[in-house]
Amino acid sequence: MAVNELDRERAHVAALYARLDDMRLDEATRLAAVRAQGVGGNHQMRSERDAFARLHEDRLLQLREVDERLVFGRLRLADAGPRGDDPHSDDDSIRYIGRLGLRDENQQSLLLDWRAPQASAFYQATAATPLGVLARRHLIMREREVIRLEDEVFDARLLAAGSTGGQENEVQGEGALLAALSLERTGRMHDIVATIQAEQDRIIRSEMRGALVVQGGPGTGKTAVALHRAAYLLYTHRDRLGRAGVLIVGPSDAFMSYIESVLPSLGETGVVMQSLGELFPGVTATTDDAPAVAALKGSAEMAGLIARAVKSRQRVPAKPETVVVNGDRLVVQPAILAQAVAKAQASGKTHNEARVVFVSQALDRLTEQFVRQLRQAGRAIDDSDMSLLREDLRTSYDMRVVLNTAWMPLTAEKLVQDLYARPQWLAELTHRWPARQRALLQRPREAPFTISDVPLLDEAAEILGPMAVESDAGRHERDAQRRRDLENATQAIRNAGVEGIVSAEQLADNFSDSGDDASTTADRARSDRTWTFGHVVVDEAQELSPMQWRLLVRRSPMRSFTIVGDIAQASSLDAPSSWHAALDEQFSGRWELEELTVNYRTPAQIAREAERIARQHGLPITATKSVREGEWAIATSFADDAASLPASVVRAVRDDRAISTAGTLAVIAPVHLLEPVMTRLTDAFGADVGTGSRGLERPITVLTAHDAKGLEFDAVVLADPDALLAESPRGAAALYVAMTRPTQRLTLVRVAASERA
């Protein structure tokens, strides 16, 4: 009795999982063996051991993360035929596609990584352009078991025979995609690697040169494309990006929580993921300023203000200062300090680095003056006393006050706090500003930093430089140690017999991070403000201010970016009207634009209404085509008045949950309604209700339109869309965002027209 296709695929997939389990066991065994090595007190050998251990740990983590998502597709190709008696298992024409590449003990390919060039036909082949593919099969999985097969047949002979491999199969075309779109949401984004469409695949596999802008309307998969492109680039440019790293930037904590599992599911665990409020080490900003304040802080003129603020802390005293050194009085003339300031400024170094030049120059001149003064007083001073007298001057309290007053060492945090908390100083720096504009920046020193402060802190840190300056001797020693590490890594690789598996650079990178202070490349990059990444992915990029773009370009001076967004969804007060307006200042026109035109998320009837309202308010939307009509029409309910609106929202949520209690539901409300709506929902549904990033784990999430950006839910209840429209000058964009979050159902809760009037 012939084995049917489903059973055959189950057997093959079981064999792939067996190989995966064997590889995990091998890696775990190697890791244990490496960790058990006794290397005595030799620091270099301990470093090599720990570096090899970390490589095995990374590989083991990668093998674990893909577990139930290992394999998802199969290609039958036209350019090869079967070998032996079994026309299936040893068939050169069959290629299995998965989230990770697998090989057998003889290094023969068992499973192609979806990013490999040979796998591209799985996403790009069509009936019109089959690319040598006879048939494409989607393996629908539940945990580790194949539960259904879906075939697309491109070869006329196979189609006529109704077969792709010996048994009759139903030809279902895009069934795998539509099934994925219909799945209930869980509060976390999942990868789309099994259902990437040709339009998306072309962008994902595009070359890494300069900046690529991916523009698309709601539901077109911009975020998914950006994350899969990051995974593809890491696979294709592993040597470069493995060392420099990839930075993923999103608009909010909720958004970062939503996407955090996508790249690990694709086998990539070393990426740095940060919200806009986390881009300055040591600061985690979760709230932002009022729109007018945020717009001012984000404007390019703030870069000039920060530069002037730093320059103003390099000042020559107006009159001589007298200092006491070991009982002797010394008059410090402004001219001496002026010369030292000029020398330091001419050095081209950052403020804190140049301060070392300033102090050295000032002490040299003042030591000479002090020696002359002591000799004139009849004191016997020879050349050997010069260094001691210089040190006496340097450590004198009075002298430290004089030098610090002229050129104070500063942190970025202190500079920005002083700027806001000292109105007179701010007025001196902004004397051409209107008083009302200047007043927007004033606040108490102890006020927490906001999201809009983060690029200002980074700008200040760039000009100020580090507080502790590495000496030339320290730099030479560091460079020498790097050379020794590379030599030792090369020898260690040769001794271990792993040439071609790991590079000397990879191993040497781990030498300095071994032992108790072990950290990954991502850990180091996250904590180092000066780290430059090999590639940066920016989501919801239409919201970024000029100051935020300045920060991000510092993170990747080569300007290797994937920039994702939709100009029509921009809601900030100073949002750009085009990508040219947003990017040309930093990228000098050297960027390419790709557009996504298919809406995979939003049901057609919801998309049509959202686009109608957007056009009515003049938003520059990108026209898209939804792939499906939804089962439910847009529902509308009315509150008698504004005071009863929270109760009406509760009723709307109950009505939706009567349709389905599974999946996720978001209540999106204007800012002023967030608290009363949250209170009434919590009273009604208890622990099922949450808000912010933690709320994504709950069945019901309460969010503002800003926090809902980039997220998707099975159902959305939109509280008072008219108030959301009127909430800000960019209210139409916020309403467009809110209306396009659901994958199934949308309910609008309005205030009765008579009451609104």
JSON list of N, CA and C in Angstrom, two decimals, residues 93-124:
[
{"chain": "A", "resi": 93, "resn": "SER", "atom": "N", "xyz": [15.63, 16.83, -7.21]},
{"chain": "A", "resi": 93, "resn": "SER", "atom": "CA", "xyz": [14.72, 17.89, -7.61]},
{"chain": "A", "resi": 93, "resn": "SER", "atom": "C", "xyz": [13.94, 18.47, -6.44]},
{"chain": "A", "resi": 94, "resn": "ILE", "atom": "N", "xyz": [14.06, 17.87, -5.25]},
{"chain": "A", "resi": 94, "resn": "ILE", "atom": "CA", "xyz": [13.31, 18.31, -4.08]},
{"chain": "A", "resi": 94, "resn": "ILE", "atom": "C", "xyz": [14.20, 19.17, -3.19]},
{"chain": "A", "resi": 95, "resn": "ARG", "atom": "N", "xyz": [13.71, 20.33, -2.81]},
{"chain": "A", "resi": 95, "resn": "ARG", "atom": "CA", "xyz": [14.45, 21.21, -1.90]},
{"chain": "A", "resi": 95, "resn": "ARG", "atom": "C", "xyz": [13.49, 21.62, -0.77]},
{"chain": "A", "resi": 96, "resn": "TYR", "atom": "N", "xyz": [13.87, 21.30, 0.47]},
{"chain": "A", "resi": 96, "resn": "TYR", "atom": "CA", "xyz": [13.08, 21.72, 1.62]},
{"chain": "A", "resi": 96, "resn": "TYR", "atom": "C", "xyz": [13.60, 23.07, 2.12]},
{"chain": "A", "resi": 97, "resn": "ILE", "atom": "N", "xyz": [12.68, 23.94, 2.52]},
{"chain": "A", "resi": 97, "resn": "ILE", "atom": "CA", "xyz": [13.01, 25.30, 2.93]},
{"chain": "A", "resi": 97, "resn": "ILE", "atom": "C", "xyz": [12.62, 25.48, 4.39]},
{"chain": "A", "resi": 98, "resn": "GLY", "atom": "N", "xyz": [13.52, 26.10, 5.17]},
{"chain": "A", "resi": 98, "resn": "GLY", "atom": "CA", "xyz": [13.23, 26.29, 6.59]},
{"chain": "A", "resi": 98, "resn": "GLY", "atom": "C", "xyz": [13.85, 27.56, 7.13]},
{"chain": "A", "resi": 99, "resn": "ARG", "atom": "N", "xyz": [13.71, 27.74, 8.43]},
{"chain": "A", "resi": 99, "resn": "ARG", "atom": "CA", "xyz": [14.23, 28.93, 9.09]},
{"chain": "A", "resi": 99, "resn": "ARG", "atom": "C", "xyz": [15.72, 28.84, 9.37]},
{"chain": "A", "resi": 100, "resn": "LEU", "atom": "N", "xyz": [16.27, 27.66, 9.18]},
{"chain": "A", "resi": 100, "resn": "LEU", "atom": "CA", "xyz": [17.68, 27.42, 9.47]},
{"chain": "A", "resi": 100, "resn": "LEU", "atom": "C", "xyz": [18.20, 26.38, 8.49]},
{"chain": "A", "resi": 101, "resn": "GLY", "atom": "N", "xyz": [19.46, 26.49, 8.09]},
{"chain": "A", "resi": 101, "resn": "GLY", "atom": "CA", "xyz": [20.04, 25.48, 7.22]},
{"chain": "A", "resi": 101, "resn": "GLY", "atom": "C", "xyz": [20.52, 24.29, 8.03]},
{"chain": "A", "resi": 102, "resn": "LEU", "atom": "N", "xyz": [20.27, 23.09, 7.53]},
{"chain": "A", "resi": 102, "resn": "LEU", "atom": "CA", "xyz": [20.74, 21.86, 8.18]},
{"chain": "A", "resi": 102, "resn": "LEU", "atom": "C", "xyz": [21.52, 21.02, 7.18]},
{"chain": "A", "resi": 103, "resn": "ARG", "atom": "N", "xyz": [22.58, 20.39, 7.67]},
{"chain": "A", "resi": 103, "resn": "ARG", "atom": "CA", "xyz": [23.36, 19.45, 6.87]},
{"chain": "A", "resi": 103, "resn": "ARG", "atom": "C", "xyz": [23.52, 18.15, 7.63]},
{"chain": "A", "resi": 104, "resn": "ASP", "atom": "N", "xyz": [23.75, 17.07, 6.88]},
{"chain": "A", "resi": 104, "resn": "ASP", "atom": "CA", "xyz": [23.98, 15.79, 7.55]},
{"chain": "A", "resi": 104, "resn": "ASP", "atom": "C", "xyz": [25.45, 15.67, 7.94]},
{"chain": "A", "resi": 105, "resn": "GLU", "atom": "N", "xyz": [25.83, 14.49, 8.44]},
{"chain": "A", "resi": 105, "resn": "GLU", "atom": "CA", "xyz": [27.20, 14.30, 8.91]},
{"chain": "A", "resi": 105, "resn": "GLU", "atom": "C", "xyz": [28.22, 14.44, 7.79]},
{"chain": "A", "resi": 106, "resn": "ASN", "atom": "N", "xyz": [27.77, 14.23, 6.53]},
{"chain": "A", "resi": 106, "resn": "ASN", "atom": "CA", "xyz": [28.67, 14.36, 5.38]},
{"chain": "A", "resi": 106, "resn": "ASN", "atom": "C", "xyz": [28.59, 15.74, 4.74]},
{"chain": "A", "resi": 107, "resn": "GLN", "atom": "N", "xyz": [27.95, 16.67, 5.45]},
{"chain": "A", "resi": 107, "resn": "GLN", "atom": "CA", "xyz": [27.81, 18.06, 4.99]},
{"chain": "A", "resi": 107, "resn": "GLN", "atom": "C", "xyz": [26.95, 18.20, 3.74]},
{"chain": "A", "resi": 108, "resn": "GLN", "atom": "N", "xyz": [26.08, 17.21, 3.51]},
{"chain": "A", "resi": 108, "resn": "GLN", "atom": "CA", "xyz": [25.11, 17.32, 2.44]},
{"chain": "A", "resi": 108, "resn": "GLN", "atom": "C", "xyz": [23.89, 18.10, 2.95]},
{"chain": "A", "resi": 109, "resn": "SER", "atom": "N", "xyz": [23.36, 18.97, 2.11]},
{"chain": "A", "resi": 109, "resn": "SER", "atom": "CA", "xyz": [22.25, 19.82, 2.54]},
{"chain": "A", "resi": 109, "resn": "SER", "atom": "C", "xyz": [20.97, 19.01, 2.75]},
{"chain": "A", "resi": 110, "resn": "LEU", "atom": "N", "xyz": [20.37, 19.19, 3.90]},
{"chain": "A", "resi": 110, "resn": "LEU", "atom": "CA", "xyz": [19.07, 18.59, 4.20]},
{"chain": "A", "resi": 110, "resn": "LEU", "atom": "C", "xyz": [17.95, 19.62, 4.17]},
{"chain": "A", "resi": 111, "resn": "LEU", "atom": "N", "xyz": [18.28, 20.84, 4.56]},
{"chain": "A", "resi": 111, "resn": "LEU", "atom": "CA", "xyz": [17.28, 21.90, 4.67]},
{"chain": "A", "resi": 111, "resn": "LEU", "atom": "C", "xyz": [17.95, 23.21, 4.30]},
{"chain": "A", "resi": 112, "resn": "LEU", "atom": "N", "xyz": [17.34, 23.94, 3.37]},
{"chain": "A", "resi": 112, "resn": "LEU", "atom": "CA", "xyz": [17.88, 25.22, 2.94]},
{"chain": "A", "resi": 112, "resn": "LEU", "atom": "C", "xyz": [17.39, 26.33, 3.85]},
{"chain": "A", "resi": 113, "resn": "ASP", "atom": "N", "xyz": [18.31, 27.17, 4.30]},
{"chain": "A", "resi": 113, "resn": "ASP", "atom": "CA", "xyz": [17.92, 28.39, 4.99]},
{"chain": "A", "resi": 113, "resn": "ASP", "atom": "C", "xyz": [17.13, 29.26, 4.01]},
{"chain": "A", "resi": 114, "resn": "TRP", "atom": "N", "xyz": [16.00, 29.83, 4.47]},
{"chain": "A", "resi": 114, "resn": "TRP", "atom": "CA", "xyz": [15.14, 30.62, 3.59]},
{"chain": "A", "resi": 114, "resn": "TRP", "atom": "C", "xyz": [15.87, 31.79, 2.95]},
{"chain": "A", "resi": 115, "resn": "ARG", "atom": "N", "xyz": [17.02, 32.21, 3.55]},
{"chain": "A", "resi": 115, "resn": "ARG", "atom": "CA", "xyz": [17.76, 33.35, 3.02]},
{"chain": "A", "resi": 115, "resn": "ARG", "atom": "C", "xyz": [18.76, 32.96, 1.95]},
{"chain": "A", "resi": 116, "resn": "ALA", "atom": "N", "xyz": [19.01, 31.66, 1.78]},
{"chain": "A", "resi": 116, "resn": "ALA", "atom": "CA", "xyz": [19.98, 31.21, 0.79]},
{"chain": "A", "resi": 116, "resn": "ALA", "atom": "C", "xyz": [19.49, 31.55, -0.62]},
{"chain": "A", "resi": 117, "resn": "PRO", "atom": "N", "xyz": [20.41, 31.88, -1.54]},
{"chain": "A", "resi": 117, "resn": "PRO", "atom": "CA", "xyz": [19.98, 32.21, -2.90]},
{"chain": "A", "resi": 117, "resn": "PRO", "atom": "C", "xyz": [19.15, 31.11, -3.54]},
{"chain": "A", "resi": 118, "resn": "GLN", "atom": "N", "xyz": [19.48, 29.84, -3.23]},
{"chain": "A", "resi": 118, "resn": "GLN", "atom": "CA", "xyz": [18.75, 28.73, -3.83]},
{"chain": "A", "resi": 118, "resn": "GLN", "atom": "C", "xyz": [17.30, 28.65, -3.36]},
{"chain": "A", "resi": 119, "resn": "ALA", "atom": "N", "xyz": [16.99, 29.34, -2.25]},
{"chain": "A", "resi": 119, "resn": "ALA", "atom": "CA", "xyz": [15.63, 29.31, -1.71]},
{"chain": "A", "resi": 119, "resn": "ALA", "atom": "C", "xyz": [14.76, 30.43, -2.25]},
{"chain": "A", "resi": 120, "resn": "SER", "atom": "N", "xyz": [15.34, 31.37, -2.99]},
{"chain": "A", "resi": 120, "resn": "SER", "atom": "CA", "xyz": [14.58, 32.55, -3.40]},
{"chain": "A", "resi": 120, "resn": "SER", "atom": "C", "xyz": [13.39, 32.20, -4.28]},
{"chain": "A", "resi": 121, "resn": "ALA", "atom": "N", "xyz": [13.50, 31.13, -5.05]},
{"chain": "A", "resi": 121, "resn": "ALA", "atom": "CA", "xyz": [12.38, 30.75, -5.93]},
{"chain": "A", "resi": 121, "resn": "ALA", "atom": "C", "xyz": [11.13, 30.39, -5.14]},
{"chain": "A", "resi": 122, "resn": "PHE", "atom": "N", "xyz": [11.27, 29.99, -3.90]},
{"chain": "A", "resi": 122, "resn": "PHE", "atom": "CA", "xyz": [10.10, 29.66, -3.09]},
{"chain": "A", "resi": 122, "resn": "PHE", "atom": "C", "xyz": [9.18, 30.87, -2.95]},
{"chain": "A", "resi": 123, "resn": "TYR", "atom": "N", "xyz": [9.76, 32.06, -2.97]},
{"chain": "A", "resi": 123, "resn": "TYR", "atom": "CA", "xyz": [8.98, 33.28, -2.82]},
{"chain": "A", "resi": 123, "resn": "TYR", "atom": "C", "xyz": [8.70, 33.98, -4.15]},
{"chain": "A", "resi": 124, "resn": "GLN", "atom": "N", "xyz": [9.55, 33.75, -5.14]},
{"chain": "A", "resi": 124, "resn": "GLN", "atom": "CA", "xyz": [9.47, 34.55, -6.36]},
{"chain": "A", "resi": 124, "resn": "GLN", "atom": "C", "xyz": [8.82, 33.83, -7.53]}
]
